[in-house]
Tab-separated table of C-alpha atoms and ligand atoms in Angstrom:
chain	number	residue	atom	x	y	z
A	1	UNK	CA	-40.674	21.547	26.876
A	2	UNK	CA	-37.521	19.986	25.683
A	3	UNK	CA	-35.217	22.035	23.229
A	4	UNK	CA	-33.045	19.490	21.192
A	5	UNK	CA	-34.529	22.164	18.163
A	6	UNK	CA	-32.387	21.119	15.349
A	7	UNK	CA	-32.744	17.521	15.951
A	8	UNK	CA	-36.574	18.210	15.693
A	9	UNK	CA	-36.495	20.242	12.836
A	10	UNK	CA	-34.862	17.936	11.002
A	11	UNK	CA	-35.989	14.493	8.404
A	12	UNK	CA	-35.049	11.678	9.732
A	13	UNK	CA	-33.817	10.379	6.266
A	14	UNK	CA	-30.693	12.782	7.057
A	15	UNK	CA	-30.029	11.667	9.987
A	16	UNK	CA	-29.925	8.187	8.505
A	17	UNK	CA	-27.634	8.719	5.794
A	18	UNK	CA	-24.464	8.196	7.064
A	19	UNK	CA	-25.269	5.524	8.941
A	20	UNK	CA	-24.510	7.369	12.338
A	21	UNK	CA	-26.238	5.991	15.365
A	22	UNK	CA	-29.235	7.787	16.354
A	23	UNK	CA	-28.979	10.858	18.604
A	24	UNK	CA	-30.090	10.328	21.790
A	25	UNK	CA	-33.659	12.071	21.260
A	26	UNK	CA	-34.733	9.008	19.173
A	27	UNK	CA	-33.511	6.827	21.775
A	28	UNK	CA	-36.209	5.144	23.719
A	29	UNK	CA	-37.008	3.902	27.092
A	30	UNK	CA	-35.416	1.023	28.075
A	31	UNK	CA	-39.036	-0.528	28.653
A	32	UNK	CA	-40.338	0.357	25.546
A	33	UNK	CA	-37.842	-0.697	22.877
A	34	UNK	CA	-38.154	-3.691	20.597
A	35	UNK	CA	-38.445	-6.816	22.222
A	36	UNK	CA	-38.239	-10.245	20.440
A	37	UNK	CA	-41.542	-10.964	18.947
A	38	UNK	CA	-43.748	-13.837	19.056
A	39	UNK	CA	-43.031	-16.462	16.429
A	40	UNK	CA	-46.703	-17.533	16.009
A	41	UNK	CA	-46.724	-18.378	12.024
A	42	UNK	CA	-48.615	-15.723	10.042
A	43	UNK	CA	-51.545	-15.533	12.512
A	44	UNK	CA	-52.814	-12.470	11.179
A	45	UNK	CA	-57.306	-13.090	10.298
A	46	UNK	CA	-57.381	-12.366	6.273
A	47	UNK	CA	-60.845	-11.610	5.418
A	48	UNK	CA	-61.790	-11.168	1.924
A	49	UNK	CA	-64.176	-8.153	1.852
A	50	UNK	CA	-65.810	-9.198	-1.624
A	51	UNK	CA	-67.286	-12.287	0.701
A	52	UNK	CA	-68.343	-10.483	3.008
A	53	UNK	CA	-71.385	-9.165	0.428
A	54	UNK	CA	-71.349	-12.584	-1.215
A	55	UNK	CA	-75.096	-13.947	-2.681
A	56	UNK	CA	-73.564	-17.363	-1.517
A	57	UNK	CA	-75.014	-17.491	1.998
A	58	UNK	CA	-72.765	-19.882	3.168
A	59	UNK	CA	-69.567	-18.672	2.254
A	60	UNK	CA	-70.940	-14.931	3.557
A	61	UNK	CA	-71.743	-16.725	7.057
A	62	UNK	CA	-68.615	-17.973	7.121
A	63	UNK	CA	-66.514	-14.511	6.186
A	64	UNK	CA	-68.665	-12.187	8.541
A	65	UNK	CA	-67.584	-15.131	11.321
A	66	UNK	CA	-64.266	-14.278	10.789
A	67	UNK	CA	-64.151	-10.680	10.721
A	68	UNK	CA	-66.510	-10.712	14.011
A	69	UNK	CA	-63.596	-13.121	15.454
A	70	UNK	CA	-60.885	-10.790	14.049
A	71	UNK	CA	-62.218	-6.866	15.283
A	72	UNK	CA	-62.945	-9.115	18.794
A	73	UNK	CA	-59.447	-10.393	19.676
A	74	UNK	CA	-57.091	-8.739	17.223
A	75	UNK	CA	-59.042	-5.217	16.116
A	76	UNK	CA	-57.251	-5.818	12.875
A	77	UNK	CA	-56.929	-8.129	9.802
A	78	UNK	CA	-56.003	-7.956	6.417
A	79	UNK	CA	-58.020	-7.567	3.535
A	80	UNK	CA	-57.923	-9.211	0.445
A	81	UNK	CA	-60.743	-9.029	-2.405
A	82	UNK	CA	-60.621	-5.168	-1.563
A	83	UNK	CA	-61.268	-4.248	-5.657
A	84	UNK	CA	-57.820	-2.027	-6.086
A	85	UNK	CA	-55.775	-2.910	-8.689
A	86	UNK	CA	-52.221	-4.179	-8.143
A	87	UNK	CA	-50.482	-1.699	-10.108
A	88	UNK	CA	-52.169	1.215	-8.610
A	89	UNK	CA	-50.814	-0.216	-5.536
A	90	UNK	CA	-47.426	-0.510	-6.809
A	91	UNK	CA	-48.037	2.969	-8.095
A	92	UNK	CA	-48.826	4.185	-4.823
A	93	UNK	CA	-45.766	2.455	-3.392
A	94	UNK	CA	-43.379	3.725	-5.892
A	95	UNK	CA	-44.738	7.360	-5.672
A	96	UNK	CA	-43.704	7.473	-2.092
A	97	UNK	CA	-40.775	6.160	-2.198
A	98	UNK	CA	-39.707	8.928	-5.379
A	99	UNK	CA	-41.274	11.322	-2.822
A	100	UNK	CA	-38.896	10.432	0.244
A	101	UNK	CA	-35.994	10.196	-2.143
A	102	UNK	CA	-36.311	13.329	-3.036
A	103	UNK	CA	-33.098	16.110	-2.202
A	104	UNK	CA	-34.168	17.139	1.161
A	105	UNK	CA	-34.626	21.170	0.271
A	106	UNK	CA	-37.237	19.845	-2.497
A	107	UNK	CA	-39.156	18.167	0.316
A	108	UNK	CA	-38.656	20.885	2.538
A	109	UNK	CA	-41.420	22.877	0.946
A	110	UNK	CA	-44.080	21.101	2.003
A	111	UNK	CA	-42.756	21.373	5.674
A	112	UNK	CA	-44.965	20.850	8.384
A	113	UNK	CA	-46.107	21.189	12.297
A	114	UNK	CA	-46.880	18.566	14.028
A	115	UNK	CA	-50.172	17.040	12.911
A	116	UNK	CA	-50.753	19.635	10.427
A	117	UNK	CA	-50.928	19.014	7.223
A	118	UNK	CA	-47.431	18.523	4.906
A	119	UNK	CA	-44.100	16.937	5.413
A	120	UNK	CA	-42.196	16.286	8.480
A	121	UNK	CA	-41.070	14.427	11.650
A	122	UNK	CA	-42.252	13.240	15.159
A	123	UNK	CA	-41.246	16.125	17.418
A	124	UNK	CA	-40.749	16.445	21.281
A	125	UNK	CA	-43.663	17.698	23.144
A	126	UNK	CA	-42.504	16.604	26.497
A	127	UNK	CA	-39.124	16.241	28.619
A	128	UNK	CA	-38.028	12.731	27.818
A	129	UNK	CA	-39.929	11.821	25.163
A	130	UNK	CA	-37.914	9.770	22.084
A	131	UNK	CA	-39.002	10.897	19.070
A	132	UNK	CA	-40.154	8.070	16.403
A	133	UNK	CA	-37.737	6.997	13.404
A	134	UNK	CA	-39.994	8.342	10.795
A	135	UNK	CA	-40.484	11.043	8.220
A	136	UNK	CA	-44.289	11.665	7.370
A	137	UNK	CA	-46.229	13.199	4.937
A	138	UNK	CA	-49.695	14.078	6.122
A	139	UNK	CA	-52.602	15.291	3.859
A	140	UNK	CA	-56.347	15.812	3.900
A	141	UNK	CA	-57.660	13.699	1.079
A	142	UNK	CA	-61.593	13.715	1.901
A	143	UNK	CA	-63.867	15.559	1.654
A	144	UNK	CA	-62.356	16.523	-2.074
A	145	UNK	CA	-63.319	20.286	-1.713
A	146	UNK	CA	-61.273	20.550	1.643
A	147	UNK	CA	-58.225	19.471	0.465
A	148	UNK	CA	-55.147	21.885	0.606
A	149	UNK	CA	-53.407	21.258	-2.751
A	150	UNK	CA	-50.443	24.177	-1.559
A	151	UNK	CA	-49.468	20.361	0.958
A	152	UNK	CA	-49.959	17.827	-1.847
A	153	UNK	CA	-46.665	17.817	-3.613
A	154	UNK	CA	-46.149	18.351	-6.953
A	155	UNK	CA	-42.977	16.263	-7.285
A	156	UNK	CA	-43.438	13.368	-8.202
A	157	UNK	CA	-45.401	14.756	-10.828
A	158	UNK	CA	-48.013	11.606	-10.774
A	159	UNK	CA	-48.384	12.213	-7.027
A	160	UNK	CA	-51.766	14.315	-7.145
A	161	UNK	CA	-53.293	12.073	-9.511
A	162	UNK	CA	-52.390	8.652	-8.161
A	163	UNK	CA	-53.168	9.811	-4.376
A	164	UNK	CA	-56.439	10.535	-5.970
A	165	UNK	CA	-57.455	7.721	-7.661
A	166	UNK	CA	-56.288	5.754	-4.460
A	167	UNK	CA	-58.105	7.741	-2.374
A	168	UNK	CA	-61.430	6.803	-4.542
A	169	UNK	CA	-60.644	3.316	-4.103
A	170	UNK	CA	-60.439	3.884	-0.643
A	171	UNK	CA	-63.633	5.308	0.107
A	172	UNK	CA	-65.299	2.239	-0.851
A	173	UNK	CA	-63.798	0.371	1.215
A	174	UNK	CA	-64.053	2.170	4.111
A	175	UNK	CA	-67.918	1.787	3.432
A	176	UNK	CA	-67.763	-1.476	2.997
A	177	UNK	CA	-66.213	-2.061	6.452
A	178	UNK	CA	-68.188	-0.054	8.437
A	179	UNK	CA	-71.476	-1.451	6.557
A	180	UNK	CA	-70.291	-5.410	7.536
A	181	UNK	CA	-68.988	-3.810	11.562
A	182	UNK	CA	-72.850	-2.432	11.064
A	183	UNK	CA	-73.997	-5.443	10.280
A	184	UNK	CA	-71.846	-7.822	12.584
A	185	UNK	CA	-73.425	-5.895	15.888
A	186	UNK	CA	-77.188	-6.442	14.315
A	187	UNK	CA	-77.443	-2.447	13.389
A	188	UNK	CA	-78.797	-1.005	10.792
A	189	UNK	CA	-76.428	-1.156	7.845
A	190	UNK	CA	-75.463	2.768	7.786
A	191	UNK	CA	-75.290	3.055	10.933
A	192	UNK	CA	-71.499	3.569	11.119
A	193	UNK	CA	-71.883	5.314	7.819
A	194	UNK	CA	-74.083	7.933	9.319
A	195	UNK	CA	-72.945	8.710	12.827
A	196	UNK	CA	-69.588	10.296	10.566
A	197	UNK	CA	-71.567	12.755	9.535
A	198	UNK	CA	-71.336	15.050	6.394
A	199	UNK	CA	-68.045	16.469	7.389
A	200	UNK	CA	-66.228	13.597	8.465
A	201	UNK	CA	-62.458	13.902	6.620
A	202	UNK	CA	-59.911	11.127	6.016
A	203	UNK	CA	-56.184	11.519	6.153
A	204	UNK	CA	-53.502	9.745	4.376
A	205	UNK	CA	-50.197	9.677	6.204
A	206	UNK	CA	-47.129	8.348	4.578
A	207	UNK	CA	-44.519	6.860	6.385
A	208	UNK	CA	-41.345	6.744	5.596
A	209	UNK	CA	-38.841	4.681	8.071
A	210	UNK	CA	-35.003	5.019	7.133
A	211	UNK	CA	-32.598	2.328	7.867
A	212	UNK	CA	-31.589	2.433	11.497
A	213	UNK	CA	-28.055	1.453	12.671
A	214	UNK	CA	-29.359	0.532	16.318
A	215	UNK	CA	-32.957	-1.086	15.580
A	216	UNK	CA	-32.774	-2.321	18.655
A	217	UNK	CA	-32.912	1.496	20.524
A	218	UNK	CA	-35.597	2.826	18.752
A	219	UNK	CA	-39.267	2.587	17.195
A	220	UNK	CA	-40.511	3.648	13.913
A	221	UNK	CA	-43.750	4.488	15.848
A	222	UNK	CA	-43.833	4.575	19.440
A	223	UNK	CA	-46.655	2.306	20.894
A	224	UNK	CA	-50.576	3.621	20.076
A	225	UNK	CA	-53.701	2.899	19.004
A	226	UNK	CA	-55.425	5.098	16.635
A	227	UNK	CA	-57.599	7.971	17.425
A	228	UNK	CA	-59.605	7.031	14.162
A	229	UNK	CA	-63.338	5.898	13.672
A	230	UNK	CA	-61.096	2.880	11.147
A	231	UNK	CA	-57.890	3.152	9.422
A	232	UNK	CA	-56.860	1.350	6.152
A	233	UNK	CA	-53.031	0.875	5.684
A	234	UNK	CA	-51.037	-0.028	3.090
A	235	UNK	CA	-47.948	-1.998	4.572
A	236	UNK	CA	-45.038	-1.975	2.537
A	237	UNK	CA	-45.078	-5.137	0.211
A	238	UNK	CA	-41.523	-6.774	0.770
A	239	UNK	CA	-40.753	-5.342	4.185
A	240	UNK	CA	-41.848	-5.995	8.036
A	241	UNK	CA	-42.232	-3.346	10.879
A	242	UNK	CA	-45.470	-3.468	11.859
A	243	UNK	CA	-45.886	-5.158	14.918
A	244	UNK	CA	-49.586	-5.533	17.191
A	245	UNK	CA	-49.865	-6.233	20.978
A	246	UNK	CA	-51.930	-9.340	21.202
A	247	UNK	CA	-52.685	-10.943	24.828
A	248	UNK	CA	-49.738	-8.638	26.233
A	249	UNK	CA	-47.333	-10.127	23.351
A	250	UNK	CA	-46.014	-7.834	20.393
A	251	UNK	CA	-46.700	-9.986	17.230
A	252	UNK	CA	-45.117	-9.601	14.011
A	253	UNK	CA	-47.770	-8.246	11.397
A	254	UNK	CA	-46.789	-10.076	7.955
A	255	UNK	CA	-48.952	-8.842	5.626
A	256	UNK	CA	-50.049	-10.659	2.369
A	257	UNK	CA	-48.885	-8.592	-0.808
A	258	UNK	CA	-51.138	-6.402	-1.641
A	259	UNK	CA	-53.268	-7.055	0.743
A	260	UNK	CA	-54.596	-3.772	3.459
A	261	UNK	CA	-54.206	-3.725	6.886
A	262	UNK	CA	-57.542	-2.966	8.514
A	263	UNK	CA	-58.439	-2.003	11.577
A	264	UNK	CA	-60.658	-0.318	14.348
A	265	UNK	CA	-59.660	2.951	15.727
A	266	UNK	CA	-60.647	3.994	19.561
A	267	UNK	CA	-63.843	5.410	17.630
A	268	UNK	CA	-64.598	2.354	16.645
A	269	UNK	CA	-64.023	0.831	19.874
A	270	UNK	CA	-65.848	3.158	21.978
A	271	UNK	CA	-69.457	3.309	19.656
A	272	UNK	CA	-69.044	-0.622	19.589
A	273	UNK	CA	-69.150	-0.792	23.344
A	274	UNK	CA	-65.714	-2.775	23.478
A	275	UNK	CA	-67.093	-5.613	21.179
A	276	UNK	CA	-64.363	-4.124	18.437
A	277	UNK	CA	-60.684	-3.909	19.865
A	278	UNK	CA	-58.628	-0.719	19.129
A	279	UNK	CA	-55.569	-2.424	18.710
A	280	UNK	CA	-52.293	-1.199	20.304
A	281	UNK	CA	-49.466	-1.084	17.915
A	282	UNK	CA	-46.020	0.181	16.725
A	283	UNK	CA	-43.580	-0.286	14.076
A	284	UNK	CA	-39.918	-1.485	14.603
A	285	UNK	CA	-37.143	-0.592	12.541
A	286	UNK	CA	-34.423	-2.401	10.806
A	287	UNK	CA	-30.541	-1.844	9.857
A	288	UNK	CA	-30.979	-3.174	6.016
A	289	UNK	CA	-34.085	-2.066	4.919
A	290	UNK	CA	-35.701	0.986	4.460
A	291	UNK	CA	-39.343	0.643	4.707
A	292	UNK	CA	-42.960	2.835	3.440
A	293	UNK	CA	-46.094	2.446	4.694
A	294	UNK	CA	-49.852	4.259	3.651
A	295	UNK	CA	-52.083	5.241	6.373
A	296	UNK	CA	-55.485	6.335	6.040
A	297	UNK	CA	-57.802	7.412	8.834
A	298	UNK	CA	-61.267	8.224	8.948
A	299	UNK	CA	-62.393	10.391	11.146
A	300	UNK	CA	-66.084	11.651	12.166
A	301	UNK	CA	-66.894	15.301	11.624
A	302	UNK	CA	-65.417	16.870	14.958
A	303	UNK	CA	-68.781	17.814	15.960
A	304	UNK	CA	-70.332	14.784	16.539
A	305	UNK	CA	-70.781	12.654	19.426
A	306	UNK	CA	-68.972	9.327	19.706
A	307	UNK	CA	-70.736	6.990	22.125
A	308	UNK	CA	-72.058	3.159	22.318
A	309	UNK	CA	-74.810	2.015	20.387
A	310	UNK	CA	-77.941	2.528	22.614
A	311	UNK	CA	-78.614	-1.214	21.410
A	312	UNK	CA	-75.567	-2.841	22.481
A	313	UNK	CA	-75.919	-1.547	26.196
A	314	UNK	CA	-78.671	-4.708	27.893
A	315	UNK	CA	-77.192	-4.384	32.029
A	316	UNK	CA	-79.928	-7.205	32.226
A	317	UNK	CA	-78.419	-9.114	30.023
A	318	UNK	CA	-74.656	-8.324	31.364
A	319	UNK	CA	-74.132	-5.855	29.083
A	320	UNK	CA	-72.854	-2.516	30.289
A	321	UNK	CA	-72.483	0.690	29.565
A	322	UNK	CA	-68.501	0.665	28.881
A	323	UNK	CA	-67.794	4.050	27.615
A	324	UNK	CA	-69.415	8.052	28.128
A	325	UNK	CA	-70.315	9.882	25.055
A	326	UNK	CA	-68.156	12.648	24.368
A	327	UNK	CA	-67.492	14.986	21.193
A	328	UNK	CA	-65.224	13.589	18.536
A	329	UNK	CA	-62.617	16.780	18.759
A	330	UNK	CA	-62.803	16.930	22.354
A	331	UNK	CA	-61.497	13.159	22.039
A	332	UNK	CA	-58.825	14.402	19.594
A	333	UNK	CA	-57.784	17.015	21.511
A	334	UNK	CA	-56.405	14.571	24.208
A	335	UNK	CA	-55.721	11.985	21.651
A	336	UNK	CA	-52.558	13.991	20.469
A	337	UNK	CA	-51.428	14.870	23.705
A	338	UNK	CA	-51.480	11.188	25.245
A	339	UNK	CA	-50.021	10.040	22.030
A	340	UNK	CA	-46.779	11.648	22.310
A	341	UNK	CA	-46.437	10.535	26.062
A	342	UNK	CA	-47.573	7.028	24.987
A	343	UNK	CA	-50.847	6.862	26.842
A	344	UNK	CA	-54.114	5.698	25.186
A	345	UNK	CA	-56.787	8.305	25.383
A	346	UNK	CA	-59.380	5.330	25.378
A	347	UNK	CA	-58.696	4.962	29.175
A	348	UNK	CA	-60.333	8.890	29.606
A	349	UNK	CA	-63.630	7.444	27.753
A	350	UNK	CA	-64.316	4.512	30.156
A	351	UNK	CA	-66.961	4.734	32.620
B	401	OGA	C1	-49.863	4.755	11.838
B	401	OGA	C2	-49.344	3.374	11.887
B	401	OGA	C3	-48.202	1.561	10.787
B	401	OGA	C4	-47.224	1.309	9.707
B	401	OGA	O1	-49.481	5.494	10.888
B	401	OGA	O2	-50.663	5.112	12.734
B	401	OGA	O3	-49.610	2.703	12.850
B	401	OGA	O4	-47.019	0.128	9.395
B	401	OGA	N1	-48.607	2.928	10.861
B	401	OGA	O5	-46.631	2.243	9.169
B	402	NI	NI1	-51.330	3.526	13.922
């Protein structure tokens, strides 16, 4: 174990605010810093979700097509006809950003541990590790009666109510997705929707990614893919960070306004046999702008088993087994261990 302690214990945002250059625990590899990106003009697959449901069979054809084409060679795409409302979104925006603006002792009540519920930073599990550029604040928002309301802050005083409604909003689409990825690999339409099982939770992290004097040393999330069945994030509107690795090529992710940012988390990738792409990702920083994201992850009750659909394994046909079956907490148990080294956990669930 390292022991830069302070550094650790301490928001980000502070470090940022005298425009110091970062300490050398942020400070990454030389290998995995930002790199320029590929210049490909907005590539990013938009698929409009309403479409995807559409009584106009042509034009439902046509949006399932894409979204097959997207999960297959990007594992991600943005979403537009997703039924929120624009100013919830800007609601949800602006709470966050009162949130991280907040005087750092007022935030320091909801203080956290490392992938625990509350508010807090990356921290250093292992000799050599850079922490990310990010202050977080991580809460259970489903199922409703396991949420820890002592975590949800109460400052700004719309916070609870407006994480709420969001989090409605949310749920539907999360079952829209998984019923069209249901429906995309010829399964039954719940399929997705019942292999979570009744205890399946979904986290929103916020992410809050100072200014950074030296973009160009750090990351605002260090390289993953997510341990999630699917996550739904909310970029921020005017500014960029979010960046995918396509064909061994970061790629700028310019999102739409208002549009989400879905996409398939190693769950997803392993119960779809590889047909869905867990995409690797990270976020960059930048000197000028400061930037918030929303992240929200599903995840299957821990009990369950995660494991290809028994009808997208055919050897005859060329189609083999890809991945074991193992529990979903035994997979999150390595998950957070690989994650701070920068390893994908996927690898351990390949045959
Ligand atoms: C994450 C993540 C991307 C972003 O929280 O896992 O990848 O744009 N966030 O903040
Ligand atoms: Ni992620």
């Amino acid at each position: 174990m390292a022991s830069y302690g302070v550094v650790g214990n301490m928001f980000v945002q502070e470090l940022a605010r005298d425009g110091q250059d970062p300490p050398l625990p942020y400070i990454a590899k030389e290998d995995d810093r930002p790199t320029n990106v590929s210049s490909l003009a907005s590539p990013i697959p938009v698929v409009d979700l309403e479409l995807l449901f559409s009584s106009d069979g042509d034009s439902q054809t046509s949006e399932m097509d894409k979204l097959r084409s997207a999960l297959h060679s990007w594992g991600l795409f943005q979403a537009i006809g997703h039924g929120i409302p624009s100013s919830l979104i800007d609601d949800v925006g602006k709470i966050a950003r009162e949130f991280f603006h907040l005087p750092t002792e007022e935030r320091k009540k909801y203080s956290k541990a490392v992938w625990t519920e509350g508010n807090g930073t990356d921290e250093i599990v292992l000799e050599g590790q850079a922490i990310d550029w990010n202050d977080q604040l991580y809460l259970l928002v489903l199922p409703e009666d396991e949420r820890d309301l002592s975590c949800w802050p109460e400052n700004p005083s719309s916070l609870r109510e407006i994480l709420n409604e969001y989090t409605k909003k949310i749920k539907v689409v999360i079952e829209v997705t998984l019923k069209a990825m249901a429906k995309l690999l010829d399964l039954e339409e719940d399929y997705f929707i019942k292999q979570i099982g009744d205890k399946a939770t979904t986290f929103a992290r916020f992410n809050y990614y100072p200014r950074c004097s030296r973009p160009d040393l750090v990351l605002g999330i260090k390289s993953h893919s997510d341990g999630s069945r699917i996550t739904i994030l909310l970029p921020d509107k005017l500014v960029d960070g979010l960046e995918v690795l396509k064909d061994g090529q970061w790629v700028n992710v310019h999102a739409i306004p208002y549009a989400l940012i879905i996409n398939a988390g190693d769950q997803m990738e392993i119960m779809s046999n590889g047909i869905f792409k867990s995409p690797v990702h990270r976020v960059v920083t930048n000197s000028e702008k400061e930037r918030i994201s929303l992240a929200m992850f599903l995840i299957a009750d821990g009990e369950k088993e995660i494991e290809p659909a028994d009808q997208l394994i055919n050897e005859d046909k060329g189609q083999p087994r890809l991945y074991k079956k193992l529990k979903v907490k035994e997979y999150l148990e390595v998950f957070y261990q690989n994650f701070m080294q920068g390893k994908r956990s996927i690898d351990l669930a390949k045959v």
